[in-house]
PDB file of C-alpha atoms in Angstrom:
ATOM      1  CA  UNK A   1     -33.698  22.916  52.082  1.00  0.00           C
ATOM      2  CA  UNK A   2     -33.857  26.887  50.953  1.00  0.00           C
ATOM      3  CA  UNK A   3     -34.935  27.157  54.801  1.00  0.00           C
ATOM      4  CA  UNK A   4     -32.413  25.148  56.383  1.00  0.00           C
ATOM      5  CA  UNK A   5     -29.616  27.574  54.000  1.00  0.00           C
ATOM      6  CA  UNK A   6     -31.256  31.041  54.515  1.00  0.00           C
ATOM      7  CA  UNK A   7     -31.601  30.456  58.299  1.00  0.00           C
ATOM      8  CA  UNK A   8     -27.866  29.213  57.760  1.00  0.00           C
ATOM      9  CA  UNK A   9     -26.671  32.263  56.446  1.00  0.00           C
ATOM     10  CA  UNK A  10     -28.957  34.550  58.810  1.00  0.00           C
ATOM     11  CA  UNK A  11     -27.192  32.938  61.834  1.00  0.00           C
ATOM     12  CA  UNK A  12     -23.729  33.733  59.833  1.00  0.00           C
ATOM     13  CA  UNK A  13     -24.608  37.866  59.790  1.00  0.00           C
ATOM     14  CA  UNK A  14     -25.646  37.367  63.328  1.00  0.00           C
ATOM     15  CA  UNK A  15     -22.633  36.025  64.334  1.00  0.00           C
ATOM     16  CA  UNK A  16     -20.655  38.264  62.394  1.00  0.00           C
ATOM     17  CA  UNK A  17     -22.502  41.593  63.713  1.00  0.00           C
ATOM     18  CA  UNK A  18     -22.207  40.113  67.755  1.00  0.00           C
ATOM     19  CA  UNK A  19     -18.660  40.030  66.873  1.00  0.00           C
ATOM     20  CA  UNK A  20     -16.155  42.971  67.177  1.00  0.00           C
ATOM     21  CA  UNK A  21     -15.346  43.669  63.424  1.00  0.00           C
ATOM     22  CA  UNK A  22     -18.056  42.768  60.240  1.00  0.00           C
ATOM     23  CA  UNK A  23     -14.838  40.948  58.105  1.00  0.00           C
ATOM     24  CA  UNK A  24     -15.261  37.875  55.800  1.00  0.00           C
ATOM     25  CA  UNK A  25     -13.655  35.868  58.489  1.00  0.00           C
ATOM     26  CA  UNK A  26     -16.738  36.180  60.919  1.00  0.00           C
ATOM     27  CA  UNK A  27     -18.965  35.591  58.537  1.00  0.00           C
ATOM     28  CA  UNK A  28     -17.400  32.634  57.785  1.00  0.00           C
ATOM     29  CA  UNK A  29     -16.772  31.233  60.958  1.00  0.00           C
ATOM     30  CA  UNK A  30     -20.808  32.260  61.952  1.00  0.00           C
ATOM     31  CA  UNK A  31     -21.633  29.943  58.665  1.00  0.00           C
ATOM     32  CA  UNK A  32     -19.249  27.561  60.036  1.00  0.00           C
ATOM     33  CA  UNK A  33     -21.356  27.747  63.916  1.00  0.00           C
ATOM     34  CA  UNK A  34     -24.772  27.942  61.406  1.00  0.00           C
ATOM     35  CA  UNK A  35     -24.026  24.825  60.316  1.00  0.00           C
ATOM     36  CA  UNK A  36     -23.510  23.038  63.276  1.00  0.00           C
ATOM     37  CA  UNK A  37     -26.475  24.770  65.110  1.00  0.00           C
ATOM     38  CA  UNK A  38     -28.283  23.122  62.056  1.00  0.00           C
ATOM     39  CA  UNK A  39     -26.901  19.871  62.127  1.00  0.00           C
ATOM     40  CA  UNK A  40     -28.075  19.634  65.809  1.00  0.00           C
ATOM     41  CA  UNK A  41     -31.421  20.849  65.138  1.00  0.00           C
ATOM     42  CA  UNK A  42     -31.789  18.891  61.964  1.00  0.00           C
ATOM     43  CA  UNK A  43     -34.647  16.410  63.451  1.00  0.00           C
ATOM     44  CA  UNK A  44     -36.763  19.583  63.366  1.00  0.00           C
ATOM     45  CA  UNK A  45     -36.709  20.050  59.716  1.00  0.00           C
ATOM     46  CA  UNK A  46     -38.500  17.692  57.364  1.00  0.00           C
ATOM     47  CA  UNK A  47     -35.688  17.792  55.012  1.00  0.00           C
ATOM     48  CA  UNK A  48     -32.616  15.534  55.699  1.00  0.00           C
ATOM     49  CA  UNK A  49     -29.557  18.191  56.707  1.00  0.00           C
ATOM     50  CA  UNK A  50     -28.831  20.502  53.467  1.00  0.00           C
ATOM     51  CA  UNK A  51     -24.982  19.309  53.142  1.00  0.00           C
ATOM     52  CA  UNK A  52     -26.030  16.098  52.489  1.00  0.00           C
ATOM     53  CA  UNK A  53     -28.141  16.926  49.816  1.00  0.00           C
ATOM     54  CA  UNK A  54     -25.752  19.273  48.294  1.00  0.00           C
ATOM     55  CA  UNK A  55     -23.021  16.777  48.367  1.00  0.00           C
ATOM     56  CA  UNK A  56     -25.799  13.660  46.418  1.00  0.00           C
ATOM     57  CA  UNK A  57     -25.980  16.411  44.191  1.00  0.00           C
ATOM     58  CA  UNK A  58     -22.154  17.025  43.862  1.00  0.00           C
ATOM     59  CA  UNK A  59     -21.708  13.430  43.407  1.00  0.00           C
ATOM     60  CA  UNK A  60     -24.468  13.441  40.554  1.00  0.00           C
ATOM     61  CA  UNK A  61     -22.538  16.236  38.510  1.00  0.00           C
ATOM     62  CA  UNK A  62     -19.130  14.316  38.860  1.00  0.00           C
ATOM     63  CA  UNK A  63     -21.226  10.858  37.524  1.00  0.00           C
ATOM     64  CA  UNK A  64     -22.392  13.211  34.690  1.00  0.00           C
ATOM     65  CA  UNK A  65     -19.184  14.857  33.664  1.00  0.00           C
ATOM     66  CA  UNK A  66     -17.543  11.390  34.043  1.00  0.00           C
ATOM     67  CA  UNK A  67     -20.446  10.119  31.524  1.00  0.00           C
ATOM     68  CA  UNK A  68     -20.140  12.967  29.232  1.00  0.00           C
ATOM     69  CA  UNK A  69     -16.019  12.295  28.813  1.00  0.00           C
ATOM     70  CA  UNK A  70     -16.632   8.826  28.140  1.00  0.00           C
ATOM     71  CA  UNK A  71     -19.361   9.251  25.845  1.00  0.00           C
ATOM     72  CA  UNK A  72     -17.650  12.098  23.888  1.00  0.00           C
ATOM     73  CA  UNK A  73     -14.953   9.687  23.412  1.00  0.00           C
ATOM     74  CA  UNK A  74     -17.199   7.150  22.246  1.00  0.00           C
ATOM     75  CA  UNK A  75     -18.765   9.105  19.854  1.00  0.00           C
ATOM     76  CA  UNK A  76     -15.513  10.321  18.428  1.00  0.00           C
ATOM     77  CA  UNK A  77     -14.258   6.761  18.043  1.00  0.00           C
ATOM     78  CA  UNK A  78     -17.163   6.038  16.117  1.00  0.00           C
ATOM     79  CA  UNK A  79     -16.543   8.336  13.766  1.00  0.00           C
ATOM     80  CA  UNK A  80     -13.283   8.448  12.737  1.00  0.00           C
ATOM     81  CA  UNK A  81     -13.376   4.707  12.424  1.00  0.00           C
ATOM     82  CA  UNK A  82     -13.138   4.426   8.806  1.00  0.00           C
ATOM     83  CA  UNK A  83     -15.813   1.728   8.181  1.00  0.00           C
ATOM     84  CA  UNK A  84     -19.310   2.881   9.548  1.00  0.00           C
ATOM     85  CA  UNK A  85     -20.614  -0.695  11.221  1.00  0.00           C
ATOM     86  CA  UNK A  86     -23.695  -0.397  13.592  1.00  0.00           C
ATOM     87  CA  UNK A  87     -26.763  -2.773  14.330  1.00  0.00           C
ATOM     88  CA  UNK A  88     -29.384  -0.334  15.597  1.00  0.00           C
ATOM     89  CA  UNK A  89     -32.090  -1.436  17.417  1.00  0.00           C
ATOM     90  CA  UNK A  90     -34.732  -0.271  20.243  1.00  0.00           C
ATOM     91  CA  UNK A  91     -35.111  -1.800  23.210  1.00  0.00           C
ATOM     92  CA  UNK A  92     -36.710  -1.403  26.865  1.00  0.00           C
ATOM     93  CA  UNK A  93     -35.905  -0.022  30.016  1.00  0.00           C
ATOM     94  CA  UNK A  94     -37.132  -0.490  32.966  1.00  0.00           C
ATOM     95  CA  UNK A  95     -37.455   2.151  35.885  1.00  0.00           C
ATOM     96  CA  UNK A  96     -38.538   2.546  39.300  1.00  0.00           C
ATOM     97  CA  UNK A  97     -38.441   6.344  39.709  1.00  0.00           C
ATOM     98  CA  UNK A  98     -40.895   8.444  40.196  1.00  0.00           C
ATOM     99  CA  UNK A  99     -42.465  12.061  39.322  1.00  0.00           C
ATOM    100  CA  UNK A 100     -40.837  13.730  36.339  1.00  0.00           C
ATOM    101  CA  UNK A 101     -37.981  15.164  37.664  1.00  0.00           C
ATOM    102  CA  UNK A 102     -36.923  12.221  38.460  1.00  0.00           C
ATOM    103  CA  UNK A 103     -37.611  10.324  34.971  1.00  0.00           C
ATOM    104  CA  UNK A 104     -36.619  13.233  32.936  1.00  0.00           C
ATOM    105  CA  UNK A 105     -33.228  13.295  34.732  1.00  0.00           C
ATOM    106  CA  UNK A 106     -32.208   9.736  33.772  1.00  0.00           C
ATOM    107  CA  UNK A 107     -34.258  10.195  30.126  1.00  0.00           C
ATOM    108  CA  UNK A 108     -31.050  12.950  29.740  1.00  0.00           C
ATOM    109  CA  UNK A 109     -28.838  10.857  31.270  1.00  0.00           C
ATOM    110  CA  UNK A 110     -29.514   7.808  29.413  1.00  0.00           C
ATOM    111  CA  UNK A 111     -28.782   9.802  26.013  1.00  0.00           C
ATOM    112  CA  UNK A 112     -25.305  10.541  27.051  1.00  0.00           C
ATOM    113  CA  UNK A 113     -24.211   6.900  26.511  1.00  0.00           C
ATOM    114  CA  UNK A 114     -22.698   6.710  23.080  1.00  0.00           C
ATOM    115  CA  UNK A 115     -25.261   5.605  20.593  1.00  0.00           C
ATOM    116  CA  UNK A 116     -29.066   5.685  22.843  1.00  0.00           C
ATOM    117  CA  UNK A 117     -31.634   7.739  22.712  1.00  0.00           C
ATOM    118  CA  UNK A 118     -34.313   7.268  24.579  1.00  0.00           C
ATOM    119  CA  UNK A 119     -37.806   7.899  21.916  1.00  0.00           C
ATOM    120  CA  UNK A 120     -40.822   6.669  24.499  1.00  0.00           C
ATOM    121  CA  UNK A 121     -41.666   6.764  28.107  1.00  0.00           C
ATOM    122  CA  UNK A 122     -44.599   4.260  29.067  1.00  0.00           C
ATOM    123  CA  UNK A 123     -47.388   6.680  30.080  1.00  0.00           C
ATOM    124  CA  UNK A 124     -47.383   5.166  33.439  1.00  0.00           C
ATOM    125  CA  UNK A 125     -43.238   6.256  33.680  1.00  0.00           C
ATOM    126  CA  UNK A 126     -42.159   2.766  34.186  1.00  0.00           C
ATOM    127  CA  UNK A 127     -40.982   2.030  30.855  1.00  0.00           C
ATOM    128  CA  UNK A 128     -38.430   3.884  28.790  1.00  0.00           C
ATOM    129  CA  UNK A 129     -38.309   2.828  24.589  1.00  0.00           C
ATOM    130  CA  UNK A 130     -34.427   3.325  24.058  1.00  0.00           C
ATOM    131  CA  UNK A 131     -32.675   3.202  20.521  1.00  0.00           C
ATOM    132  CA  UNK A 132     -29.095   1.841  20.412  1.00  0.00           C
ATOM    133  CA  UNK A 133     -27.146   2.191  17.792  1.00  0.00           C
ATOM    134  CA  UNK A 134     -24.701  -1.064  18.445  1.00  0.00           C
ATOM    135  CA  UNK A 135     -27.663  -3.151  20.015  1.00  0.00           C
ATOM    136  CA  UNK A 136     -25.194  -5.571  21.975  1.00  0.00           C
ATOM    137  CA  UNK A 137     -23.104  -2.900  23.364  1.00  0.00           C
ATOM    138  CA  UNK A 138     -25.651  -0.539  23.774  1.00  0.00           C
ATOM    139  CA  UNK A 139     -28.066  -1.766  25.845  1.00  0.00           C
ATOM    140  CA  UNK A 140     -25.350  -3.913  27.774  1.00  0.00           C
ATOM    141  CA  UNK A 141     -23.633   0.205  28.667  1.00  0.00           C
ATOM    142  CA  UNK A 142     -27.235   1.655  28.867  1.00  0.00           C
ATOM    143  CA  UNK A 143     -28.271  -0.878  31.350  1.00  0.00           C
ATOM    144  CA  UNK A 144     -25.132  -0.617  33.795  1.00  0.00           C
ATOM    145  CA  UNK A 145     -25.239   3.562  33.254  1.00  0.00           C
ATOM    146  CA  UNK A 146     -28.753   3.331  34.859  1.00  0.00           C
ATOM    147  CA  UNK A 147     -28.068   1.745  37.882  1.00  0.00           C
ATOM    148  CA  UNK A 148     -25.892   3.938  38.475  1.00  0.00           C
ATOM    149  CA  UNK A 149     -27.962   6.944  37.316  1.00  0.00           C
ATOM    150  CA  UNK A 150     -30.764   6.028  38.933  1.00  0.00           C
ATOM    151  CA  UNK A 151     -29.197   5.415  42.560  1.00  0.00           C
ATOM    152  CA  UNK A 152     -27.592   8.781  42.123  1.00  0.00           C
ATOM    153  CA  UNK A 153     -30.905  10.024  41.262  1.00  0.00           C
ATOM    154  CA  UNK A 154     -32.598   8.810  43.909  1.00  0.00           C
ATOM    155  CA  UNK A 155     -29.651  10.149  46.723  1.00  0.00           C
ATOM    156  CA  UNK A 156     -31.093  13.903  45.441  1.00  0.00           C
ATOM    157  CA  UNK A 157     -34.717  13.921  45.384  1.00  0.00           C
ATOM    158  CA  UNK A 158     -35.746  11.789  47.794  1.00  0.00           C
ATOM    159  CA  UNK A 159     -35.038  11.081  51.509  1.00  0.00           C
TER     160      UNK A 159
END
């Protein structure tokens, strides 16, 4: 990908300098020609089009400011309720990511819904050890958050 964006912005200044004037605009509009110059080259890179990647990763911050609104509001629900009543418990997860980026990205994800942490990772990465603080609720929310994490996960580090 850094190739695929520095040869990107390399055919921008080239277009802007074979132009008349060096102005924003040019530059612009030679990122704009980059890009499509890219996209029909794209089968000559081993990694998939930039954009694409840049938008899976887009799509991954809105899932994770989305999660962090909801689990703010969680939280703060649980706390100003005026009787504390939680049924913690640990329970398991099961993954099929791979490498640590990839693992440690839903581990931080995982502890954004209200009430989990996630204490253990199997040493073989399969496994993640999560406590839940309401154990029905919890692991019902943690379990739907990682599909979701985990597709969204998988849409920026891999292929």
């Amino acid at each position: 990908m850094p190739v695929q964006v520095l040869l990107n912005i390399f055919i921008a200044y080239l277009w802007m300098f074979l132009q008349d004037s060096t102005s924003i605009i040019n530059f612009i509009s030679g990122y704009f020609v980059g890009l499509l110059v890219l996209f029909f080259m794209r089968r000559f890179f081993q990694k998939p089009f930039y954009p694409f990647t840049l938008a899976a990763v887009g799509k991954l911050l809105v899932i994770f400011i989305h999660e962090l609104a909801t689990s703010s509001l969680m939280v703060m629900k649980h706390v100003l309720r005026p009787k504390l009543d939680v049924k913690p418990g640990i329970f398991k997860v099961e993954t099929d990511l791979e490498g640590d980026l990839e693992i440690t990205l839903l581990s931080l994800l995982i502890c954004l819904t209200p009430g989990s942490v996630v204490m253990e990772i199997t040493p073989d990465e399969k496994v993640l050890y999560v406590h839940g603080l309401n154990m029905p609720e919890s692991k019902d929310s943690v379990l739907k958050s990682k599909l979701v994490f985990e597709k969204a996960i998988k849409d920026v580090t891999r292929k």
